[in-house]
Coordinates of C-alpha atoms and ligand atoms in Angstrom, one line a residue:
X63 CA -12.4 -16.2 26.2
X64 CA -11.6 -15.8 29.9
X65 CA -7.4 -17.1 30.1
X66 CA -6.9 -16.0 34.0
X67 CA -5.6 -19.5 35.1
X68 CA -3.4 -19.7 32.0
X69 CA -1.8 -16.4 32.9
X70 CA -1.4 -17.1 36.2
X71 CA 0.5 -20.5 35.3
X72 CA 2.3 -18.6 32.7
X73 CA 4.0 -16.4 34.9
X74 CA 4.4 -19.8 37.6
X75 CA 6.2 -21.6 34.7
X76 CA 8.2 -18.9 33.3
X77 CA 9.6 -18.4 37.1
X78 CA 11.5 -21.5 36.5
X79 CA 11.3 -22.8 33.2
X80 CA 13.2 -20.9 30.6
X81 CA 10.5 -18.6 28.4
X82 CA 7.9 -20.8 30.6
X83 CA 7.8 -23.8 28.6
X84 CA 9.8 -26.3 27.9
X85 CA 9.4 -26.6 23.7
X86 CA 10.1 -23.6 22.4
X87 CA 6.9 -23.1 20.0
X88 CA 4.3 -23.5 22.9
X89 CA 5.7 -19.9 23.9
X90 CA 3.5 -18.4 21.0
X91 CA 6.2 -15.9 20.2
X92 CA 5.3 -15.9 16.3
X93 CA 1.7 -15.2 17.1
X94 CA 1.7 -12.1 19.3
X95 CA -0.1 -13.6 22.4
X96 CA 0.8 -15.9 25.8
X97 CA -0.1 -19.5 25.5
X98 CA -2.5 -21.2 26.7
X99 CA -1.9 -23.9 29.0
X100 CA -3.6 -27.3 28.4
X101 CA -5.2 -29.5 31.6
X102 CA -6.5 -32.3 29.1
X103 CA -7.5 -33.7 26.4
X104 CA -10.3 -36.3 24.8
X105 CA -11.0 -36.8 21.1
X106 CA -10.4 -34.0 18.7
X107 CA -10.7 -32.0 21.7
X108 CA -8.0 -29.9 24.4
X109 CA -9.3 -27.9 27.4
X110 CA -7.2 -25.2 28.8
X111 CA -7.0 -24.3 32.6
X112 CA -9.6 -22.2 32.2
X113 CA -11.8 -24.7 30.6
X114 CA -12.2 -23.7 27.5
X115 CA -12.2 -26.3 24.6
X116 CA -10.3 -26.3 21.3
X117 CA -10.8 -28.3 18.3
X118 CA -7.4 -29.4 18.1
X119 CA -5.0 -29.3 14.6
X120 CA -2.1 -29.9 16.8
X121 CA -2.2 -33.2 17.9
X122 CA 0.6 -33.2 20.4
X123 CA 2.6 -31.6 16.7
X124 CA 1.7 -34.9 14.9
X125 CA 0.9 -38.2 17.5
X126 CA -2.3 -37.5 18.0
X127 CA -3.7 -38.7 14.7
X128 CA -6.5 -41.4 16.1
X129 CA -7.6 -38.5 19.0
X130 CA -6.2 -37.5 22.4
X131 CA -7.0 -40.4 24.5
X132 CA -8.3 -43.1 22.4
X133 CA -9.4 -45.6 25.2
X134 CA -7.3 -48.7 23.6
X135 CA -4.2 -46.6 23.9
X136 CA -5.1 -45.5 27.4
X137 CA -5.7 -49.3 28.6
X138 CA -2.5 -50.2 27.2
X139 CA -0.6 -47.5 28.6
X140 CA -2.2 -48.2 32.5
X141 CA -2.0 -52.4 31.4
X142 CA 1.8 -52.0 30.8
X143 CA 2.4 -49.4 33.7
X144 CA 1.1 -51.7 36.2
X145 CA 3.4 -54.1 35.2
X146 CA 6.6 -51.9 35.7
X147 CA 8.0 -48.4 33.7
X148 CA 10.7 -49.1 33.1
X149 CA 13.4 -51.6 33.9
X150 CA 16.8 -50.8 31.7
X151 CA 16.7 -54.2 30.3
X152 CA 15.0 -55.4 27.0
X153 CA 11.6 -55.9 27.3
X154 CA 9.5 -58.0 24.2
X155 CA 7.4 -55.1 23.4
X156 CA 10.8 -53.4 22.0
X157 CA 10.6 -56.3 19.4
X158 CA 6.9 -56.4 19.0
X159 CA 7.2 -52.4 17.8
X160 CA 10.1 -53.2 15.6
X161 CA 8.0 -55.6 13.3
X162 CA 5.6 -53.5 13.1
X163 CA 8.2 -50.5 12.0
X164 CA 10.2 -52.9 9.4
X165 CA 6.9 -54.6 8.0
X166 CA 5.3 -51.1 7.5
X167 CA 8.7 -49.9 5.6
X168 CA 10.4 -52.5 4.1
X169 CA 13.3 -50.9 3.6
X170 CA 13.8 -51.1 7.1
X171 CA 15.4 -53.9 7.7
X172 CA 16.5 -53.5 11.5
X173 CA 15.6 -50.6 13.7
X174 CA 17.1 -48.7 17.1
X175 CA 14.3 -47.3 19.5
X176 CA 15.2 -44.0 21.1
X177 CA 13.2 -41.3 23.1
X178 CA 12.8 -38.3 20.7
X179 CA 13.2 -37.5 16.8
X180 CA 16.3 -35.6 18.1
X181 CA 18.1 -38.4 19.0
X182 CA 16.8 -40.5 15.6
X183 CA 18.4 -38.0 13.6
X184 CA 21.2 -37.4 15.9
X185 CA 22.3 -41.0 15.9
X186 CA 21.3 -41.3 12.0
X187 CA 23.5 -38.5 10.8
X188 CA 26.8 -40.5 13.5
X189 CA 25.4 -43.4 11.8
X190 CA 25.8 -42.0 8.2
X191 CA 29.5 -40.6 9.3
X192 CA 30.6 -44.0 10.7
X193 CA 29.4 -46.3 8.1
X194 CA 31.1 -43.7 4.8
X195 CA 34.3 -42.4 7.0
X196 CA 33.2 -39.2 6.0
X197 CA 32.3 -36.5 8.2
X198 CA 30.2 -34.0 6.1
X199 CA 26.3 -33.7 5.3
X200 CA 23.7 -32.5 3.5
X201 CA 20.5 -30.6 4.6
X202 CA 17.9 -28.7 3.3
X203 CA 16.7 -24.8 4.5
X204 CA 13.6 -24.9 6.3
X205 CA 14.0 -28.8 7.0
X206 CA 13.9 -28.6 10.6
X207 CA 15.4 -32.0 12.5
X208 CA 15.1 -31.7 16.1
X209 CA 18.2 -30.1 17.5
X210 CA 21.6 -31.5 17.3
X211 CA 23.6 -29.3 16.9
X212 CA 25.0 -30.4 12.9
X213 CA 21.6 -30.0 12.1
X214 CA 21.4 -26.3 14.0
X215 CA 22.8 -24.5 10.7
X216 CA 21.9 -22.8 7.5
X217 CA 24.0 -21.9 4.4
X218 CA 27.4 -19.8 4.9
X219 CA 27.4 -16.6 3.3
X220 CA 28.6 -16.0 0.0
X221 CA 30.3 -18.6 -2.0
X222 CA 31.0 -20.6 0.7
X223 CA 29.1 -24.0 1.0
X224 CA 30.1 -24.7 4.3
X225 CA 27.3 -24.0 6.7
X226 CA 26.9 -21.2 9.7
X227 CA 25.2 -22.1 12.5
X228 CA 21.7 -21.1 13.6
X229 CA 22.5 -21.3 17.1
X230 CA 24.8 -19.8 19.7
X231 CA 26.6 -22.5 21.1
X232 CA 27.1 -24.9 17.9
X233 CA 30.6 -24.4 16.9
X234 CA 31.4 -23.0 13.6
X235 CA 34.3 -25.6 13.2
X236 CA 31.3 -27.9 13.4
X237 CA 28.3 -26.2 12.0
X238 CA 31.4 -26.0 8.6
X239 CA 30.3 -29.5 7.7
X240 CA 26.8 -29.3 7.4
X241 CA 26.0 -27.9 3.7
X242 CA 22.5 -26.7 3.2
X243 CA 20.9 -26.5 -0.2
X244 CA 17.5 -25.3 -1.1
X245 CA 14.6 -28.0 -0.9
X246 CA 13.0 -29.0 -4.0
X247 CA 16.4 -27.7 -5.9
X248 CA 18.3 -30.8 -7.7
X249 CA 20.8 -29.0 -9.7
X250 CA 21.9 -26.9 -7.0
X251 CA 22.0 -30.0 -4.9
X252 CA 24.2 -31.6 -7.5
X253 CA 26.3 -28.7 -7.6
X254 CA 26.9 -28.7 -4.4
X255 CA 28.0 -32.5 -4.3
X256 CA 29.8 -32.4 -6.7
X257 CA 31.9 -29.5 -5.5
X258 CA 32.7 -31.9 -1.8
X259 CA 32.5 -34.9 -4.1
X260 CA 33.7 -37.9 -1.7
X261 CA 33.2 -36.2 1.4
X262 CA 29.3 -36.1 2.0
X263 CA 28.2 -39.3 4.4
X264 CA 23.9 -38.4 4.3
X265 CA 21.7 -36.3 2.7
X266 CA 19.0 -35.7 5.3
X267 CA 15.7 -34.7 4.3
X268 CA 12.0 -34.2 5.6
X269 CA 10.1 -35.9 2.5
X270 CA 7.3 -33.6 2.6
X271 CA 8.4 -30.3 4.5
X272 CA 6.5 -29.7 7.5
X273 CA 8.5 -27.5 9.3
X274 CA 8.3 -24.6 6.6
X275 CA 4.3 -25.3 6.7
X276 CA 3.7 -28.0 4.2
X277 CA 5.7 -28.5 1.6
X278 CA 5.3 -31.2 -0.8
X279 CA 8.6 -32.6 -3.0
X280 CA 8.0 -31.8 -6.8
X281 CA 7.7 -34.4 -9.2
X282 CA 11.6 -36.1 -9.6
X283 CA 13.1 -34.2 -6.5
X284 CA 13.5 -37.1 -4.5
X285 CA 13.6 -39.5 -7.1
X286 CA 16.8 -37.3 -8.4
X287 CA 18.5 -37.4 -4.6
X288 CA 18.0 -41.4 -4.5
X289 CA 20.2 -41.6 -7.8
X290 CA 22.4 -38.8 -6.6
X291 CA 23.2 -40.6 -3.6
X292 CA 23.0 -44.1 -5.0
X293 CA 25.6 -42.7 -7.8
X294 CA 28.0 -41.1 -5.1
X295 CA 27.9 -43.2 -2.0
X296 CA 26.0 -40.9 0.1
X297 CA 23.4 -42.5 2.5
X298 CA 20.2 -40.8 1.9
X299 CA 18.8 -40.6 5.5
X300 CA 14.8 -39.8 5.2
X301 CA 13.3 -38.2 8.0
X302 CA 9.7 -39.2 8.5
X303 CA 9.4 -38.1 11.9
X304 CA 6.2 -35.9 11.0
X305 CA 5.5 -38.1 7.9
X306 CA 5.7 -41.5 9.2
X307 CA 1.7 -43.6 9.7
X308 CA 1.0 -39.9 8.9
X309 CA 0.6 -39.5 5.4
X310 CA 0.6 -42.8 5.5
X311 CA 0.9 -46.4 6.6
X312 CA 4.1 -46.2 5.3
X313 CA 4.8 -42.7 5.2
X314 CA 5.6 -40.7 2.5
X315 CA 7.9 -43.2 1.6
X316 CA 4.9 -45.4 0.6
X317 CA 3.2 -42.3 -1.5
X318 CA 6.1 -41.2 -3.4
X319 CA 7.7 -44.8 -3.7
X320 CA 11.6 -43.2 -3.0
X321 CA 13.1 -45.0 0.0
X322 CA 15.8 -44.2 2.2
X323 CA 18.8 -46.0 3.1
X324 CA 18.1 -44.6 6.6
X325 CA 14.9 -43.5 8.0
X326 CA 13.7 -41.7 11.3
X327 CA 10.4 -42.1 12.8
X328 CA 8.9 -40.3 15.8
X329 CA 5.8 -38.7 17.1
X330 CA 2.9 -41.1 16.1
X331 CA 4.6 -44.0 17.1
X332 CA 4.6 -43.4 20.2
X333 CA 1.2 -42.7 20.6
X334 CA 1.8 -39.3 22.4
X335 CA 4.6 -40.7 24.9
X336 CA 8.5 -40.4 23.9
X337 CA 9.8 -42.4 21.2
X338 CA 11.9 -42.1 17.9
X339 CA 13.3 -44.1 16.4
X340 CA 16.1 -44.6 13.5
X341 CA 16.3 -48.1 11.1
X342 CA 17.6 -48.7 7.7
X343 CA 19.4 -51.5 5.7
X344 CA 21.2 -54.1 8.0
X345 CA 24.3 -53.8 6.2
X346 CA 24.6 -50.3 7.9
X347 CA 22.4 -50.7 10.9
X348 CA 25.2 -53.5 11.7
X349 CA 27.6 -50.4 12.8
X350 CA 26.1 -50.1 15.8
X351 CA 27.2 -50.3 18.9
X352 CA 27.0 -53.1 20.4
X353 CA 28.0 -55.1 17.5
X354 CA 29.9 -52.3 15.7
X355 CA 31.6 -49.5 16.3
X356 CA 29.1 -46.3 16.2
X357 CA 28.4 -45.6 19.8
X358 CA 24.6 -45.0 21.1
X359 CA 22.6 -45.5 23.4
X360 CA 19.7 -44.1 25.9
X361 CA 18.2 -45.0 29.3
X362 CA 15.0 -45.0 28.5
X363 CA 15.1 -46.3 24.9
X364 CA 12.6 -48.9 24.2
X365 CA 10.5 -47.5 27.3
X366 CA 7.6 -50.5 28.1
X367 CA 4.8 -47.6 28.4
X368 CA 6.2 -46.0 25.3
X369 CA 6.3 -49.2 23.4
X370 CA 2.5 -50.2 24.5
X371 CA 1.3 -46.9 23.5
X372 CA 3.0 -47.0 19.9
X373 CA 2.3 -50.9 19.4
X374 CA -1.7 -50.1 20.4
X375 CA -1.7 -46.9 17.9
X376 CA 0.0 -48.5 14.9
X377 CA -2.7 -51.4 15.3
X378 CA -5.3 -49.1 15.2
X379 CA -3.7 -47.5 11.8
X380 CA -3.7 -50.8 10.3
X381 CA -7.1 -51.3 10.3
X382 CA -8.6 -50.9 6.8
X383 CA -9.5 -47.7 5.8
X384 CA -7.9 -45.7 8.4
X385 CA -6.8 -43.4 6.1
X386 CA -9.2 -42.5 3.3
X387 CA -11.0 -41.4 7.4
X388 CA -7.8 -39.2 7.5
X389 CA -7.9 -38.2 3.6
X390 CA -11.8 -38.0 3.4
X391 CA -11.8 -35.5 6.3
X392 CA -8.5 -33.3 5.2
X393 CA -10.2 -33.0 1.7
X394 CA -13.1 -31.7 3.5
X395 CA -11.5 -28.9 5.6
X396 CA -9.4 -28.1 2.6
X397 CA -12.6 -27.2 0.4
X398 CA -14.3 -25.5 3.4
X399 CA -11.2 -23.3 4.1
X400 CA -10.0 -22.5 0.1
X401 CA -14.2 -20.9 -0.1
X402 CA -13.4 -19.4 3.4
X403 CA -9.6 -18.0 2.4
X404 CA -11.8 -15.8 -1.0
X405 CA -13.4 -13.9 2.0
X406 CA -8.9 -12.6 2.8
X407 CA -8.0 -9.4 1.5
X408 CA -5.0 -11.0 0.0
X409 CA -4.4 -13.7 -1.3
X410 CA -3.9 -16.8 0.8
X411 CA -1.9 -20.3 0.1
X412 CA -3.1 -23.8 1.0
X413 CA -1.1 -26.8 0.7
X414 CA -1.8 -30.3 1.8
X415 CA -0.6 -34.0 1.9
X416 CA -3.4 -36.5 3.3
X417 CA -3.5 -35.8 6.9
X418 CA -1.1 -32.8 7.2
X419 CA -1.7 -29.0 5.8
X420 CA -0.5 -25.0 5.8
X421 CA -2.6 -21.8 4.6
X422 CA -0.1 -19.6 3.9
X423 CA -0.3 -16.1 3.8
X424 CA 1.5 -15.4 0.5
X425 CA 0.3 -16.4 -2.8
X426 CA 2.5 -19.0 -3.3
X427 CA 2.8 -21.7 -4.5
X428 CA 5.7 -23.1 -1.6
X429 CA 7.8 -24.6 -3.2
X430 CA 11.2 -23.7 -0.8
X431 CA 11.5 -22.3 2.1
X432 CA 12.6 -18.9 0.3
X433 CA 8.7 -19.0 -1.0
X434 CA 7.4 -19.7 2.4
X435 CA 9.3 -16.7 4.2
X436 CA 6.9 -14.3 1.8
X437 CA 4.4 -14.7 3.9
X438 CA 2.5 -12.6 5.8
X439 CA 3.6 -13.9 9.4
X440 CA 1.8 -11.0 11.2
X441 CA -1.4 -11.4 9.6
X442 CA -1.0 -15.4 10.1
X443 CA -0.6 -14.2 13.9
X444 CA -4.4 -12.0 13.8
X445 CA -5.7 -15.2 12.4
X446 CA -4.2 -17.6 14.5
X447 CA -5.3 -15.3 17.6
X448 CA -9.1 -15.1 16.1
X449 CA -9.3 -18.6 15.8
X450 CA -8.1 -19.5 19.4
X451 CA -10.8 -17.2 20.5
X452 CA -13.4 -19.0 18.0
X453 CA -12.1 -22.4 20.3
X454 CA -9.8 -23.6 17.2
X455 CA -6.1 -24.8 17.8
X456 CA -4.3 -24.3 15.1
X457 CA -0.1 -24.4 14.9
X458 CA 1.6 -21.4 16.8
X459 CA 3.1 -20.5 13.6
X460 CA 3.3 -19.9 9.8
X461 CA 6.0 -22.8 9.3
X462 CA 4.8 -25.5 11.3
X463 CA 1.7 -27.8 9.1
X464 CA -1.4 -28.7 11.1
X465 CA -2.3 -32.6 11.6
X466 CA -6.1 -34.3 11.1
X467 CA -7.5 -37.1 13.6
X468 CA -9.8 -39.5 12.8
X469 CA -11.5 -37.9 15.8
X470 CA -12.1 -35.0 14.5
X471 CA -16.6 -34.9 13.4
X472 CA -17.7 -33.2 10.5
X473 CA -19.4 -30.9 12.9
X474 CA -15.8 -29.8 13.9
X475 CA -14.5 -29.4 10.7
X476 CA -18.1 -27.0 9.6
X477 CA -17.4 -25.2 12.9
X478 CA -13.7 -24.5 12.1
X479 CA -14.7 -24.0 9.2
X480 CA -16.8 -21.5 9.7
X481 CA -14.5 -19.9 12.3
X482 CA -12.0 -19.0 9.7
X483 CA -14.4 -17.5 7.3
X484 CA -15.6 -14.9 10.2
X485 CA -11.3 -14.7 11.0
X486 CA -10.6 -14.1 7.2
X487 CA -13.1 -11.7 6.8
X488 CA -11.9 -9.8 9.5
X489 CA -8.3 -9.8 8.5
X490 CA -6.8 -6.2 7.1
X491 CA -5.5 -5.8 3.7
Ligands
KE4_241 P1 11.7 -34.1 18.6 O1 13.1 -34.1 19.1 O2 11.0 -32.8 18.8 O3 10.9 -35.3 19.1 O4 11.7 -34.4 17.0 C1 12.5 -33.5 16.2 C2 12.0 -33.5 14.8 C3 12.7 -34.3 13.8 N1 12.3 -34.3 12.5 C4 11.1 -33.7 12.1 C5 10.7 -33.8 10.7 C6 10.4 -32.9 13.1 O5 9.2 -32.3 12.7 C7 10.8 -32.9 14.4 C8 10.0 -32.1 15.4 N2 8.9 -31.4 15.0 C9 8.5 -30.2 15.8 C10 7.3 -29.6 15.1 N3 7.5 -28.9 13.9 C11 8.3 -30.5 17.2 C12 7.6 -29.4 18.0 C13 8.5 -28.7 19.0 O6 9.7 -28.5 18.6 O7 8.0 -28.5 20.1

């Protein structure tokens, strides 16, 4: 494939954008080439500068699950924009999303609309502290959060169960307060409450891990941290800013039947523009500013054009059997690609939840992130590479899952298919 015009923006971007993009990831540091850089978009489908076309398991890193633009999101995006971008004032369609959020997750009984899963977990995680009085909190390794800085840390060294941070620039006397235990561990999650028993506000969680790949919880993990917290006052904040209408109507939430006292949403509710958002049970949603006491806030929160394009995608993924489209499709690529992984000269790992999937290249199974880092990152990189060239997209990296679209043709799925046969085969033991 020819790449000249993405070289040439490459270097452009990286004159004046740090690493040249602005998202780390897009770099394509973990996969041992320069990225490609995107002009548009329609269906399943991404065209780079050079025009060459993709089939696309990014999706944006999640949003894109009906298809880049899906004409009924595009009208109401242009309908809404014509009408004004933004004002700094509340709008209805603010109100019209949150019904749709609260009556798709019942456990969320009011909801704050921000600009980024960042800034859902951000403000969760303040909203955790302010509502307990207590300042410390629980994460898992490889549960990735967006990047505030409590949530930029990973387990102290030694016995120590305060955290380190991952970072430059988080301070330790902060990063201290984060504990991190491993995902998919109860006991060593209960040890480690116990051991700051009274002094951990949230545990935070991704309910299916998809920033270690795909990692699913085993059977009584989560159900164990809702009694855990429910038994020590800790609000169990679950972060479904991949997961949420992904997995889904209702999230993983509404597969594995273990709510949160908090959740965060993000990505496919906006449809592709910026939104997150962070809701929960009233009694705690109450702390907020500005009828309580837990400061936040954003400019462009509740953006009209962001709201439009969420409100016209969620009423798209209400629509009966949306998602056995989504399931029905996955299964399909997961067969094609567990006959295509036999042609590997090692031995290769697929995991999968409905719309959202990793091959890894270890034997697995991934159960931690510990089991994800076995794998084989640099072979992961050859294939990745072979598949761009084949016109496939897949995720610039072992740890990050890839996302279905309803968009996405059988033809697609037998060409990627058949892609990653010819990429396995070519792999080196
Ligand atoms: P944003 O701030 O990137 O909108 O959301 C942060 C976030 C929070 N929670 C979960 C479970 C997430 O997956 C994310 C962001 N996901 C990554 C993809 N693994 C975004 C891609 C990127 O960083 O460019």
């Amino acid at each position: 494939m020819n790449h000249t015009q993405s070289s040439n923006l490459f270097n452009a971007a990286k004159k004046r954008i740090p690493g040249g993009v602005n998202s780390p990831v897009r770099a394509f540091k973990s996969v041992g080439c320069d990225p490609v850089f995107i002009s548009r978009a329609a269906g399943p489908y991404i065209y780079d500068a050079d025009d060459n076309r993709y089939i696309d398991y990014v999706g944006s890193w999640g949003p894109m699950i009906l298809g880049h633009c899906h004409p009924k999101v595009v009208e109401a995006i242009q309908k809404t924009a014509a009408s004004g971008a933004s004002f700094g004032a509340p709008t209805p369609l603010e109100t019209e999303l949150a019904e749709m959020v609260c009556e798709a997750y019942p456990n969320i009984e009011m909801v704050r609309m921000v600009s980024s899963g960042t800034e859902a977990t951000m403000s969760a995680i303040r909203l955790a502290r302010g509502y307990t009085g207590r300042d410390k909190i629980l994460k898992f390794d490889g549960c990735y959060h967006g990047h505030a800085d409590s949530l930029l840390v990973k387990a102290g060294s030694g016995a120590a169960t305060f955290g380190v941070p991952t970072s430059p620039g988080v301070p330790a006397d902060l990063a201290k307060y984060t504990l991190t235990a491993t995902y998919n561990d109860l006991d060593e999650t209960k040890s480690m409450i116990a051991a700051n028993k009274g002094e951990v506000a949230c545990i935070i969680l991704e309910p299916i891990a998809g920033n270690m790949g795909c990692v699913p919880p085993r059977p009584g993990f989560l159900e164990g941290l809702r009694a855990l917290c429910d038994s020590e006052g800790i609000v169990l904040i679950i972060d479904e800013v991949m997961t949420g209408f992904r997995v889904a109507y209702g999230g993983a939430q509404e597969r594995f039947g273990v709510r949160g006292d908090l959740v965060c949403l993000g990505k496919i509710i906006g449809g592709g523009l910026p939104v997150g958002a962070f809701g929960g049970k009233k009694e705690i949603m109450e702390n907020l500013s500005p009828d309580g006491g837990v400061y936040q806030a954003g400019t462009l929160s509740g953006n009209p054009l962001a709201m439009s394009a969420g409100i016209a995608t969620l009423s798209l993924l209400k629509e009966p059997g949306f998602y056995d489209q989504i399931e029905e499709k996955s299964a399909y690529l997961e067969k094609g690609l567990l006959e295509a992984a036999k042609e590997a000269p090692f031995a290769t790992c697929w995991q999968r939840v409905g719309g959202m999937f990793c091959t890894y290249f270890t034997e697995g199974p991934v159960h931690s992130f510990a089991d994800a880092a076995k794998s084989d990152t640099a072979s992961f990189g050859t294939f990745f590479r072979s598949m761009l060239d084949a016109g496939i997209n897949l995720a610039p990296s072992q740890f990050e899952a890839g996302f279905m679209s309803v968009a996405h043709s059988q033809d697609d799925l037998d060409q990627t298919i058949e892609a990653a046969t010819a990429a396995f085969r070519a792999l080196e033991a």
